[in-house]
Structure formats: structure tokens, C-alpha cells
Tab-separated table of C-alpha atoms in Angstrom:
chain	number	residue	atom	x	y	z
Z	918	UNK	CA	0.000	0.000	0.000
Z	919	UNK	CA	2.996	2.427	0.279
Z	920	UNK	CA	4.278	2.087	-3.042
Z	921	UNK	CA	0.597	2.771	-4.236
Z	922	UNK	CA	0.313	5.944	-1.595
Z	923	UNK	CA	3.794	6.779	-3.013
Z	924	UNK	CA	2.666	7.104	-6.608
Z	925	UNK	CA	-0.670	8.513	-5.761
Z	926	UNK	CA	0.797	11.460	-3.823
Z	927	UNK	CA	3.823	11.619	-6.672
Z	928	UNK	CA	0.904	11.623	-9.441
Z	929	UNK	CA	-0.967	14.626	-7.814
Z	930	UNK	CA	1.726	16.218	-6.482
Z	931	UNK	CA	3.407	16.614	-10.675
Z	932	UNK	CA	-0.498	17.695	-11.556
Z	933	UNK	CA	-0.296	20.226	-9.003
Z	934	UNK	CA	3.132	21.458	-10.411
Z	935	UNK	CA	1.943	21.343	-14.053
Z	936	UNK	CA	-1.297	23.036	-13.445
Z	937	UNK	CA	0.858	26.115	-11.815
Z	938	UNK	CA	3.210	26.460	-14.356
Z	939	UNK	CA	1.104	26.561	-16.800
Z	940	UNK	CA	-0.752	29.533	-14.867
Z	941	UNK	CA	2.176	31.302	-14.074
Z	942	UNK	CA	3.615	30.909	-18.525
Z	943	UNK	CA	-0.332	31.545	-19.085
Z	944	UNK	CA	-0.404	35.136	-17.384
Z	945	UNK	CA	2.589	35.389	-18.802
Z	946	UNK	CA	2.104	35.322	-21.946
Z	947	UNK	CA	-1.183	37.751	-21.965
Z	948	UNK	CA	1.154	40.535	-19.830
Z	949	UNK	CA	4.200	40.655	-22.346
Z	950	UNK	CA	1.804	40.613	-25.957
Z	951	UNK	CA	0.674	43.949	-27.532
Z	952	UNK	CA	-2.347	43.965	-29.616
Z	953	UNK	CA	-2.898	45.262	-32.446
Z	954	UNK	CA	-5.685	47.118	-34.430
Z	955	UNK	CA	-6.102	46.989	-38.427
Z	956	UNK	CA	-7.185	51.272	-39.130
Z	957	UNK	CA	-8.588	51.557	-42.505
Z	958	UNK	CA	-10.517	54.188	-44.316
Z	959	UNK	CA	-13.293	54.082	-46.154
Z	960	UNK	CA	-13.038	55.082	-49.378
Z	961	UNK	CA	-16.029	54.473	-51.283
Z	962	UNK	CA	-19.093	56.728	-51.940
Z	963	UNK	CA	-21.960	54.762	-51.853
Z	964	UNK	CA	-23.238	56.836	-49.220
Z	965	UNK	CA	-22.806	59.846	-50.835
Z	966	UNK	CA	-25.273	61.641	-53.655
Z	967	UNK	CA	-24.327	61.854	-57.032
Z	968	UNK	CA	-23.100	65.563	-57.789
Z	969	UNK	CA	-21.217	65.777	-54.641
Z	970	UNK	CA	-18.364	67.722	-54.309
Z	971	UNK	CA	-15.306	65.498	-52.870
Z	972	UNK	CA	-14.600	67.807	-50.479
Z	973	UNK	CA	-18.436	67.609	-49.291
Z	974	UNK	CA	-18.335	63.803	-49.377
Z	975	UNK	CA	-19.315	61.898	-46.140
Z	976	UNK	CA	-16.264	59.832	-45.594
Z	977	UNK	CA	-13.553	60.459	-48.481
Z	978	UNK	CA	-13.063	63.889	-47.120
Z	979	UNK	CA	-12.220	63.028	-43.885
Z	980	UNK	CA	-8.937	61.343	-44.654
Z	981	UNK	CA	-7.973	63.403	-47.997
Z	982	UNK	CA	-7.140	66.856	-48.458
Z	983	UNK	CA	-8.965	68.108	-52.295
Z	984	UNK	CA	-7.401	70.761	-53.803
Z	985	UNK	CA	-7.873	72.148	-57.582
Z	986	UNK	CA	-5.724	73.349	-59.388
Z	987	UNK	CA	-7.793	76.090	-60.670
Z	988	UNK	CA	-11.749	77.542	-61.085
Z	989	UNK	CA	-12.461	75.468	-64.064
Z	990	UNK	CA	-11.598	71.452	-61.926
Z	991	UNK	CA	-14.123	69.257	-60.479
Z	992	UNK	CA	-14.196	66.195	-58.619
Z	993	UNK	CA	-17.756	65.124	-57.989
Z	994	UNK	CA	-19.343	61.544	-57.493
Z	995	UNK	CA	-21.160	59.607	-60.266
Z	996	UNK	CA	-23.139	56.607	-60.863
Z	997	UNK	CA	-22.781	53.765	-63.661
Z	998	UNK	CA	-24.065	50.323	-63.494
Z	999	UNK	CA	-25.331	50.842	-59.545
Z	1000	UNK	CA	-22.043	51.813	-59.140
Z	1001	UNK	CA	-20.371	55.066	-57.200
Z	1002	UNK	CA	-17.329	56.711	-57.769
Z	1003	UNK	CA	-15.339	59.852	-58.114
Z	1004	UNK	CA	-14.695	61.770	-61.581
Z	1005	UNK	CA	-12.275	63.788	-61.421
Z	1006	UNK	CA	-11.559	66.711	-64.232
Z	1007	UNK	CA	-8.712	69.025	-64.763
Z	1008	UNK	CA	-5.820	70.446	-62.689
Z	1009	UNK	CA	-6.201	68.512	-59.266
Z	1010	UNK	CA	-4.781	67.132	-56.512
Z	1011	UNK	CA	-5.149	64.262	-53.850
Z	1012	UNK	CA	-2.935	63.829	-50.699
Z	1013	UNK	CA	-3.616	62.037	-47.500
Z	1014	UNK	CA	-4.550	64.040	-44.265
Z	1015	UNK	CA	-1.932	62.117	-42.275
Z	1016	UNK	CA	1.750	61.770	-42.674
Z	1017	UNK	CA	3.189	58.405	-42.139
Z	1018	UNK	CA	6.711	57.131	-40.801
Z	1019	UNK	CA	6.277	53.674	-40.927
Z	1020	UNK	CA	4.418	50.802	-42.975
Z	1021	UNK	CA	1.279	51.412	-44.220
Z	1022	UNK	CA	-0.816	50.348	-47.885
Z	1023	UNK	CA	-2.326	52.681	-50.279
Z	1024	UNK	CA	-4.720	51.283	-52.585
Z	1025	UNK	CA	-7.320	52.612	-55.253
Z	1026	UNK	CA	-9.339	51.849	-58.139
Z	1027	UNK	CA	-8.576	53.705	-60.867
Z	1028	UNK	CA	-9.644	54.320	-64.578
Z	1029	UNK	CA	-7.856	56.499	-66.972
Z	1030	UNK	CA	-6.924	57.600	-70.535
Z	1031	UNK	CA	-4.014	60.018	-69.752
Z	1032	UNK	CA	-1.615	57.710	-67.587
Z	1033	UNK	CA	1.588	59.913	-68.039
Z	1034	UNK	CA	0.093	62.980	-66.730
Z	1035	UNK	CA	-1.843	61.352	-64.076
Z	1036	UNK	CA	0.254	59.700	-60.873
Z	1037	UNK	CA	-0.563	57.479	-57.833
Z	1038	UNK	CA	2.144	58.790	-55.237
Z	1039	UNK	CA	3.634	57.403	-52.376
Z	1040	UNK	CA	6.649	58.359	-50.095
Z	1041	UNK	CA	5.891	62.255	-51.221
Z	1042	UNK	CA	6.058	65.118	-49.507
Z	1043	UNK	CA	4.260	68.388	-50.011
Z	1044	UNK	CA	6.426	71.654	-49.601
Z	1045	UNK	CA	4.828	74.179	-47.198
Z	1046	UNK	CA	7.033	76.987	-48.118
Z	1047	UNK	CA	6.380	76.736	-51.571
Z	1048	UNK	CA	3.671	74.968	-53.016
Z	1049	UNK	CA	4.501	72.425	-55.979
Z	1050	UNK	CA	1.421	70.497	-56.164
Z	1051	UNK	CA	1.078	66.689	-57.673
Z	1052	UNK	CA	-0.027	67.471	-60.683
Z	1053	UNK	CA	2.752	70.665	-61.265
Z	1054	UNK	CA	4.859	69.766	-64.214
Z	1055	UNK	CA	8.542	69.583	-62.803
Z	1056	UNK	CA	9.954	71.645	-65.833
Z	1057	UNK	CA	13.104	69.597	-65.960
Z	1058	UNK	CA	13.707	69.557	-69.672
Z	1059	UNK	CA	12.235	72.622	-70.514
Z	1060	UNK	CA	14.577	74.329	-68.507
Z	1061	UNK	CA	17.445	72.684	-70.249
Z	1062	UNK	CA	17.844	69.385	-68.232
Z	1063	UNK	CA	19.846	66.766	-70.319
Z	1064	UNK	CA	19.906	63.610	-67.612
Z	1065	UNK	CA	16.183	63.017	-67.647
Z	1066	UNK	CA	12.924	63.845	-68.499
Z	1067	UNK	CA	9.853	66.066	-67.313
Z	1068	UNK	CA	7.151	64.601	-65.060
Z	1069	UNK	CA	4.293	65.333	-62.474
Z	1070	UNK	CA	4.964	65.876	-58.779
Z	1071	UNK	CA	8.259	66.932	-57.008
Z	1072	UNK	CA	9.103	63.582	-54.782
Z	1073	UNK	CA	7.921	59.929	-54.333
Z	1074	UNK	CA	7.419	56.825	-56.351
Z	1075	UNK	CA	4.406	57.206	-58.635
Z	1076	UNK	CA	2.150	54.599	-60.605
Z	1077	UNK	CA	1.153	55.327	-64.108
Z	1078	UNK	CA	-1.733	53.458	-65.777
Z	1079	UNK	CA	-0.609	53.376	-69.508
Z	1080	UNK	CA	-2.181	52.711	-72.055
Z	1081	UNK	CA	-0.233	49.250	-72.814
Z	1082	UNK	CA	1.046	48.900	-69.301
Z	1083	UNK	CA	2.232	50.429	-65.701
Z	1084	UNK	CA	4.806	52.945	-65.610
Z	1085	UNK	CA	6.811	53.020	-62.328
Z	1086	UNK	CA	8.354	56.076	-61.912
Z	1087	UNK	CA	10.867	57.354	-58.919
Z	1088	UNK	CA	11.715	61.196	-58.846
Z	1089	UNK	CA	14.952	62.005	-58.672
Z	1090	UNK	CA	17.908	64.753	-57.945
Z	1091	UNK	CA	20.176	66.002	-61.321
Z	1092	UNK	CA	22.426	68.728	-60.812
Z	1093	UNK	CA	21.297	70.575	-64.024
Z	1094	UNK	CA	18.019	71.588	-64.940
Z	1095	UNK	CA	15.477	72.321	-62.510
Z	1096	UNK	CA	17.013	69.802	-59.924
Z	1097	UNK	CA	14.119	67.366	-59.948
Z	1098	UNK	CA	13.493	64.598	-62.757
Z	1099	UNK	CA	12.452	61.023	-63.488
Z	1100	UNK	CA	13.535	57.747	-63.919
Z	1101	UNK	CA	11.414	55.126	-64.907
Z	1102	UNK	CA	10.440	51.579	-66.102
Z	1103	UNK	CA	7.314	50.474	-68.115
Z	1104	UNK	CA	5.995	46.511	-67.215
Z	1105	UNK	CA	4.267	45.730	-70.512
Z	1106	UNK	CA	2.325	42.206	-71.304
Z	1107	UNK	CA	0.796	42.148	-67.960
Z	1108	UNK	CA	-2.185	39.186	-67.306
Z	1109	UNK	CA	-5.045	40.509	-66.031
Z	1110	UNK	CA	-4.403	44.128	-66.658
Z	1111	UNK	CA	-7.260	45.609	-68.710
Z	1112	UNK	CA	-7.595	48.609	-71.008
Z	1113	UNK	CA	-7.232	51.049	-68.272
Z	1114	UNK	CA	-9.276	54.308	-70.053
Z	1115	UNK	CA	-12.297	51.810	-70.082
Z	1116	UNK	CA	-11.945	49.168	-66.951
Z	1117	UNK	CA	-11.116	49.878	-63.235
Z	1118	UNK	CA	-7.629	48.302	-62.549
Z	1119	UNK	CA	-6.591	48.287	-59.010
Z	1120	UNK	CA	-3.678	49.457	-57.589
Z	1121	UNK	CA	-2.316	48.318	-54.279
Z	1122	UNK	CA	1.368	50.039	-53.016
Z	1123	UNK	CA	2.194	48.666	-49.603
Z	1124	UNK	CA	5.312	50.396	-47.869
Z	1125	UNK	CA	7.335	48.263	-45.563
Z	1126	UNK	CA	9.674	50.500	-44.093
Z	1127	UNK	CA	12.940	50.008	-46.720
Z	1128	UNK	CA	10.734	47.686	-49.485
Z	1129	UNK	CA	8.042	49.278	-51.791
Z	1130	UNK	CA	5.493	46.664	-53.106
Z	1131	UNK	CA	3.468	47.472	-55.901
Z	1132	UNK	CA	0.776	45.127	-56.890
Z	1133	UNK	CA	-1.792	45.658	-59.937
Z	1134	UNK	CA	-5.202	43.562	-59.933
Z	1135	UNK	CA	-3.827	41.584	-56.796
Z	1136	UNK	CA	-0.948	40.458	-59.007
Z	1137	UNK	CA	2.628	41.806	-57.920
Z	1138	UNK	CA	4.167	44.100	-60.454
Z	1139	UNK	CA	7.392	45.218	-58.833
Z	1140	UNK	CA	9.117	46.221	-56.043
Z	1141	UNK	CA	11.493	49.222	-54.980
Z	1142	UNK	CA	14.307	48.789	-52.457
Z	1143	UNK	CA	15.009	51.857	-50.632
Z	1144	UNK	CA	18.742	52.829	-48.853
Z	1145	UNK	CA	21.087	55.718	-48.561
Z	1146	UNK	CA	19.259	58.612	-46.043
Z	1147	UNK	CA	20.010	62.046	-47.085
Z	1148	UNK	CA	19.757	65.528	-48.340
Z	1149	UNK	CA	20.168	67.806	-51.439
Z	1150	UNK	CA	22.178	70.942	-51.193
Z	1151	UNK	CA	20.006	72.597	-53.891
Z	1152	UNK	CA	16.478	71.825	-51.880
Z	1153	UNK	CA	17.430	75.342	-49.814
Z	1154	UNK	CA	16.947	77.322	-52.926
Z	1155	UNK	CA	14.390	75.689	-54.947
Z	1156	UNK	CA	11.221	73.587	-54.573
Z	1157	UNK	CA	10.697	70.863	-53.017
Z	1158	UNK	CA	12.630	71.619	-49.578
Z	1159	UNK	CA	13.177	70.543	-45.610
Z	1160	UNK	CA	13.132	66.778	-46.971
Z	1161	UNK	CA	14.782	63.752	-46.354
Z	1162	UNK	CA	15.588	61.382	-48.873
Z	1163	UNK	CA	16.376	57.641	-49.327
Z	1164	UNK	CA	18.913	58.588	-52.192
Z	1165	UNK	CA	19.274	55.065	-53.212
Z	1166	UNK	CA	16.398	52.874	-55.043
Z	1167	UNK	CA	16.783	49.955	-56.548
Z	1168	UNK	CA	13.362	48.452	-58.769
Z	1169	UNK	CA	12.826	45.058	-59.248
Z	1170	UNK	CA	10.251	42.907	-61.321
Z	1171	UNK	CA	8.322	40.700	-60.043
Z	1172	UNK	CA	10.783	37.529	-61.160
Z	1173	UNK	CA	12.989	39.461	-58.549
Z	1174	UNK	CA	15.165	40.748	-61.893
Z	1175	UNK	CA	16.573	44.183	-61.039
Z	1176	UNK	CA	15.489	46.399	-63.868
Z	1177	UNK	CA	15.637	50.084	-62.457
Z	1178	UNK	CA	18.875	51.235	-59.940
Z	1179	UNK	CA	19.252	54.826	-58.984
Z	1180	UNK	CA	21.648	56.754	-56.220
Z	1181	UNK	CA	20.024	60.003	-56.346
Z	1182	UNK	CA	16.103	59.124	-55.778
Z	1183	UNK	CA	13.970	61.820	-54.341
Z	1184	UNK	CA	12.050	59.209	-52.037
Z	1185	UNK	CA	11.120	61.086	-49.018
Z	1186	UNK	CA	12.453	59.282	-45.405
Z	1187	UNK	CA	10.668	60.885	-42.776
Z	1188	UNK	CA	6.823	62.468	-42.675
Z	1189	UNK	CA	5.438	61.001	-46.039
Z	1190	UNK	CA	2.080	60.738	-47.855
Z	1191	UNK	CA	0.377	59.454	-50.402
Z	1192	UNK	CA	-1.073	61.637	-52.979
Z	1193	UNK	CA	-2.683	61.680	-56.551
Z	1194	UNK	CA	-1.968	64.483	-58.873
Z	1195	UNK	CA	-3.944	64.406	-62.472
Z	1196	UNK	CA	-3.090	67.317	-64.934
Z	1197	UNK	CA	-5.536	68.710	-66.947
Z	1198	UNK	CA	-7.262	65.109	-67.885
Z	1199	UNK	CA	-10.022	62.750	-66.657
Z	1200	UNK	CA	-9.160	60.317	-63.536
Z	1201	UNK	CA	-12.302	57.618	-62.109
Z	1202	UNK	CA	-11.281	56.438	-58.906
Z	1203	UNK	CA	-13.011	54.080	-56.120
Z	1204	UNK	CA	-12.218	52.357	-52.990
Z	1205	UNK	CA	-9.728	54.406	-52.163
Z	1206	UNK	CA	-7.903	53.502	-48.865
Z	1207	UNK	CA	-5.040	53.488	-47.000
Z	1208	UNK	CA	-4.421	50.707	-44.175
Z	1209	UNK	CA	-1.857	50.471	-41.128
Z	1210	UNK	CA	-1.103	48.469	-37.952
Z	1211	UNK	CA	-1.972	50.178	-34.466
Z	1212	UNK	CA	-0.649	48.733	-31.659
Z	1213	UNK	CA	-2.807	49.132	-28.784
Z	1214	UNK	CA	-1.558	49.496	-25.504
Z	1215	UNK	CA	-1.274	46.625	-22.889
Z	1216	UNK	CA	-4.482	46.552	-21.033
Z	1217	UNK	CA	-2.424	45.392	-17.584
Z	1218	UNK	CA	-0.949	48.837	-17.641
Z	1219	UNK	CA	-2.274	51.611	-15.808
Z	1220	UNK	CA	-3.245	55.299	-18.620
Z	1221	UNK	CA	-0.701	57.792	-18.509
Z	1222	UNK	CA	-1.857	60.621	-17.072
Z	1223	UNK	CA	-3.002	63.585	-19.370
Z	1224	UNK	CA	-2.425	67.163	-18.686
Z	1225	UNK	CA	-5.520	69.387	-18.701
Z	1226	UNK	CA	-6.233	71.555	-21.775
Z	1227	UNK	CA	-5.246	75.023	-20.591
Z	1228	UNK	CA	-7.338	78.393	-21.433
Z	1229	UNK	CA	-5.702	78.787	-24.689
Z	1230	UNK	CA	-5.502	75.626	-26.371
Z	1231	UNK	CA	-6.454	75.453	-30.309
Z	1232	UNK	CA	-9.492	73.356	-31.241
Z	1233	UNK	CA	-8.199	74.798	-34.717
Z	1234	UNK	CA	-7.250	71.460	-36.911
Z	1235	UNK	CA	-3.680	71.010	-37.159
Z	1236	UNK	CA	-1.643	72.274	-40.940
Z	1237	UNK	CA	-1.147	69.437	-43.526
Z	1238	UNK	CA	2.434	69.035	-42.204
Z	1239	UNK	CA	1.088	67.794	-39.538
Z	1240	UNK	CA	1.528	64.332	-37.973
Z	1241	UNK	CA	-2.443	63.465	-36.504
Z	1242	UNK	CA	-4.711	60.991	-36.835
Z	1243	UNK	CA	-7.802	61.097	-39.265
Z	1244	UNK	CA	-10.240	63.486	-38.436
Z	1245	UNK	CA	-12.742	60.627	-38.366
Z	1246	UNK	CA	-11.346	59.446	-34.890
Z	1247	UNK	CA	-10.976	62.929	-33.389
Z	1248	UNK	CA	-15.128	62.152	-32.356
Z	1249	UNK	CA	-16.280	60.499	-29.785
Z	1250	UNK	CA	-17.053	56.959	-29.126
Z	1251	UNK	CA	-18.404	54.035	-27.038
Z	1252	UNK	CA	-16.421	52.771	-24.701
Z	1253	UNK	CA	-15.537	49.194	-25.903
Z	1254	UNK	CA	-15.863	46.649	-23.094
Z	1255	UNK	CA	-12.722	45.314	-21.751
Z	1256	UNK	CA	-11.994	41.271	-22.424
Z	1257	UNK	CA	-9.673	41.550	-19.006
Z	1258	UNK	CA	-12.491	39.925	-17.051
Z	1259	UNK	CA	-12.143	36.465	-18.168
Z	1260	UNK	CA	-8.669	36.436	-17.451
Z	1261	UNK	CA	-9.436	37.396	-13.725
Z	1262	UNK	CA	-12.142	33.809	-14.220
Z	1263	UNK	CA	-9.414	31.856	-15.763
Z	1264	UNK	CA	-7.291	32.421	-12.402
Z	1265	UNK	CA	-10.300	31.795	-10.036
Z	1266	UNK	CA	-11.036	28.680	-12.097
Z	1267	UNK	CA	-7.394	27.260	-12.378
Z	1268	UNK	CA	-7.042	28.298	-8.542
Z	1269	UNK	CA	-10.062	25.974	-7.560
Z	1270	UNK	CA	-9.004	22.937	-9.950
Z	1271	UNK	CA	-5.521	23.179	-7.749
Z	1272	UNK	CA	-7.749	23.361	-4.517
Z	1273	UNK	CA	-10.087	20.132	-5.512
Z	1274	UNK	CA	-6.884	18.358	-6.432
Z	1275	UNK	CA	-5.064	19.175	-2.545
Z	1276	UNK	CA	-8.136	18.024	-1.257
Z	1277	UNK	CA	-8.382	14.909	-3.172
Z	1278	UNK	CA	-4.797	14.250	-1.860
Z	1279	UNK	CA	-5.541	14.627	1.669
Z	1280	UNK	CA	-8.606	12.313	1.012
Z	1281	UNK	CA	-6.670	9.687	-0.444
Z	1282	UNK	CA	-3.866	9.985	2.216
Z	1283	UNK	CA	-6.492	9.328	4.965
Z	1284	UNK	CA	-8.060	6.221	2.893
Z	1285	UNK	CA	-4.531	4.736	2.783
Z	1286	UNK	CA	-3.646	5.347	6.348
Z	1287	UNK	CA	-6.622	3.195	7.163
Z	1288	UNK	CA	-5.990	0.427	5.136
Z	1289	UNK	CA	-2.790	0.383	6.397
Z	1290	UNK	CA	-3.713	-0.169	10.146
């Protein structure tokens, strides 16, 4: 009867042990993991009524700044086959509300005949002290440039629906000219990409930090490799200025094949957006939206305290330089319920299976004891 006593007590006594452990790795585990929250805009205007203005839209104009280029643009929603969408007309511009210093996607449906002169931006920046807009002509050429050629926009990597394919383009530095020009590559024979002044194709740029991926219809179509943080002497004197560049960019298909290496790229570093410039033609675009990760904080930790607004304090909305959230989450909201609780029952539960198991042990100690007399 010992050796069984032995066991039984060495049996419960291992449970016991496990069942902690496991508690203790358990809690844990929920202390040291951040959540985090997919924040996505909406970008469509079904809820809006055709003829709106897009700076009048219900949800579109919350997370993008409209601006025309002069009294003769538009950019109002239509309808075609039950469908909504913006049409855009003109000199005009698109840029995001917030600036961004880490990963984030940016993707739209687009239709288009005029790909050159209309561009899907990302990594920009927009100069405060002197405005050169996404669809202002860069004047490279024209002002006797010889590395390059003339294009839309001042910084970034832009997407060009063509007419027989996608144009990637990366702005760059040159020391002659007007200091800012192009380099680009043009992915022809593409499956699944469809006559782009008559179909929606969509475009999807995700930005990973140091790796641009651009994917059309779902399909990857390149990607751009970014290195090399720095400045250009020239910026103090001329449009665009105050950036920081990754200087180095290095385009690949989607085979991996490098087809496109600069070392003077005008990719802005720090404080970027994502824009769409159209000069003077015809742009269709839908379900625009840009995604990113928030991590939330750790629910076992106790709010930072806040600092009450003082007297003067601006309810003004902050300038487009700006680092801020979307005005959409600047409102209000419910409260969401906390999912702490059942961590607190998890304990109290574990904690009574270790209790019934001690008391099973002293049960079965007793039993034994009178057997053994």
C-alpha cells in the first residue's frame, strides 16, 4: 500500500506542479503581448449623392485633403451600373490628411486615358514653403535638363496606368536643370491588366519601411528597395525643400530581376504621404484607402496621465504638415468593453481545480492510512 500511496501522492503532487506552471507561462504570456488594431478608411461613396463635391463627401473627405488646381476642376461623385465613384476633371490634386513614418498600404481603383500625366504617389512630400502640387509639371527639360525627363509631382514613387502597361516612376535629384526629374520603367504584357481608359484596374502600393510593393489587380508588379538617407544641397533654394531622402532605389520585377537602380532618388524618409496628382485630364477612382497596424496598448498597464487643456488651447485642426490621426477618430465613441475579465475567471477557475486536487490528496492519504492499520 505504500508504493501505491507513493505514486498517488507523486501523481498529484506533478499535476499540481503542471497546473501552476502553466498559470504562471499563461499570465505570462497575456502581460508581455501587444495587440494590435487593423485602421482603414473608407473610401467608397456609396453613401454619398451623385453631384457631390469630394470635399463635401461623407467619408472620403475626412482622410484626404482636395485641392484644384484652378476655377475650371471638379471632382464630384457619379453613378454607372449601380455603381459610385469619383470623376475627377482638370488640374487637381489628392494627398492624404496624415503623414506616415512607418508601414502602411495605399490602394485605389482607378480608370484612366491620360496615364503619363496622371500619378498614384507614395513616399511624397508636399512643400509648405512653396507649393509644388502633384499634378505641377517639374519643368526639368524645358529648362534645359539633359539627364532626364519632365514629369508630375516633385518627390515619391508614382504609378502610371498606360495605355499598354504600368509605368513606375521614382523622382529624382540632377544637378542641371530644374534639380528634380524622373527615372522610370514600363511593365508591358501584364495578365489581367485591362484597357485602363475603359476598366477599373486596381492598384495596391504597400510600404514596408525600406521595401516598396506594388501590386496591380492583386498580381505583384514590382518592387522598390530603398537605402542611402540624405539631403540635397540645392532643396534650400528651390522647390521641393526641408526633406529627407532615401537617395538610393533599386526596382525590381516581379521575377525578382533588377530592372531600375538609382543613387540620387527623391524618395522622401521621414513624414510622407500618399497623394494623386492628375493634370488637366479625366481620372475615375473608387475604394480608395489606405491601411496600417496600431498597436494598442497593454491593457495590464495603468493610462498615462493627461495634462488638462489650458485656457488657450487650439481646437483649430492642425496644418497638412502635420503628424495626426484622421479626423474621423478625433469624435467620440463608445467605450468598448474590456476582455480583461475572463482572465481574472481563468485564475479563479485554475485556482479551484488546484484546490479540488489538494483536497483529493488529503482524502486519499487518509483512505490509505486506514488500510494500512
Amino acid at each position: 500500500m505504500k508504493n501505491t500511496l507513493c505514486y498517488t501522492k507523486r501523481r498529484t503532487a506533478g499535476l499540481t506542479a503542471f497546473l501552476l506552471a502553466f498559470l504562471l507561462l499563461f499570465s505570462w504570456g497575456i502581460r508581455g503581448t501587444a495587440a494590435t488594431e487593423t485602421i482603414a478608411t473608407d473610401g467608397s461613396f456609396e453613401e454619398d449623392e451623385v453631384g457631390t463635391d469630394a470635399a463635401n463627401t461623407l467619408d472620403f473627405a475626412i482622410d484626404w485633403i482636395n485641392e484644384k488646381g484652378n476655377d475650371v476642376a471638379t471632382a464630384v461623385v457619379m453613378e454607372e451600373n449601380g455603381g459610385k465613384f469619383l470623376h475627377i476633371e482638370g488640374f487637381y490634386e489628392i494627398y492624404s490628411y496624415d503623414l506616415f513614418d512607418e508601414g502602411y498600404t495605399f490602394s485605389v481603383d482607378a480608370r484612366t486615358g491620360n496615364g503619363a500625366l496622371i500619378g498614384f504617389f507614395v513616399r511624397s512630400g508636399r512643400n509648405p514653403a512653396e507649393k509644388f502640387p502633384f499634378y505641377e509639371w517639374d519643368w526639368y527639360a524645358e529648362q534645359e535638363g539633359k539627364n532626364g525627363e519632365s514629369g508630375i509631382g516633385g518627390s515619391g514613387i508614382s504609378v502610371h496606368l498606360m495605355e499598354d502597361g504600368v509605368r513606375v516612376n521614382i523622382k529624382n535629384y540632377q544637378e542641371d536643370g530644374s534639380h528634380v526629374s524622373n527615372t522610370y520603367y514600363d511593365f508591358t504584357g501584364l495578365e489581367g491588366y485591362q484597357n485602363p481608359a475603359e476598366n477599373f484596374n486596381k492598384i495596391t502600393i504597400a510600404d514596408e519601411g525600406t521595401r516598396i510593393v506594388i501590386s496591380i489587380n492583386e498580381t505583384l508588379l514590382a518592387t522598390v528597395e530603398l537605402s542611402d538617407i540624405g539631403t540635397y544641397e540645392t532643396d534650400t533654394e528651390k522647390p521641393p525643400v526641408d526633406f529627407v531622402y532615401y537617395k538610393t532605389a533599386v526596382m525590381k520585377n516581379a521575377a525578382g530581376e533588377e530592372v531600375v537602380k538609382i543613387n540620387n532618388a527623391r524618395v522622401v524618409a521621414e513624414e510622407y504621404m500618399s497623394a494623386i496628382g492628375v493634370r488637366n485630364g479625366k481620372l475615375d477612382i473608387d475604394n480608395i484607402v489606405i491601411s496600417y497596424e496600431d498597436e494598442q496598448p497593454d491593457p495590464t498597464e495603468a493610462p498615462e496621465e493627461t495634462t488638462a487643456p489650458t485656457a488657450n488651447a487650439s481646437t483649430e485642426k492642425p496644418d497638412t504638415t502635420s503628424t495626426v490621426k484622421p479626423a474621423a477618430t478625433n469624435a467620440p465613441q463608445e467605450e468598448e468593453p474590456s476582455d480583461s475579465g475572463w482572465i481574472l475567471w481563468a485564475v479563479i477557475a485554475a485556482a479551484a481545480v488546484v484546490a479540488i486536487i489538494l483536497i483529493i490528496t488529503v482524502i486519499v492519504r487518509k483512505k490509505n492510512k486506514n488500510r494500512e492499520k
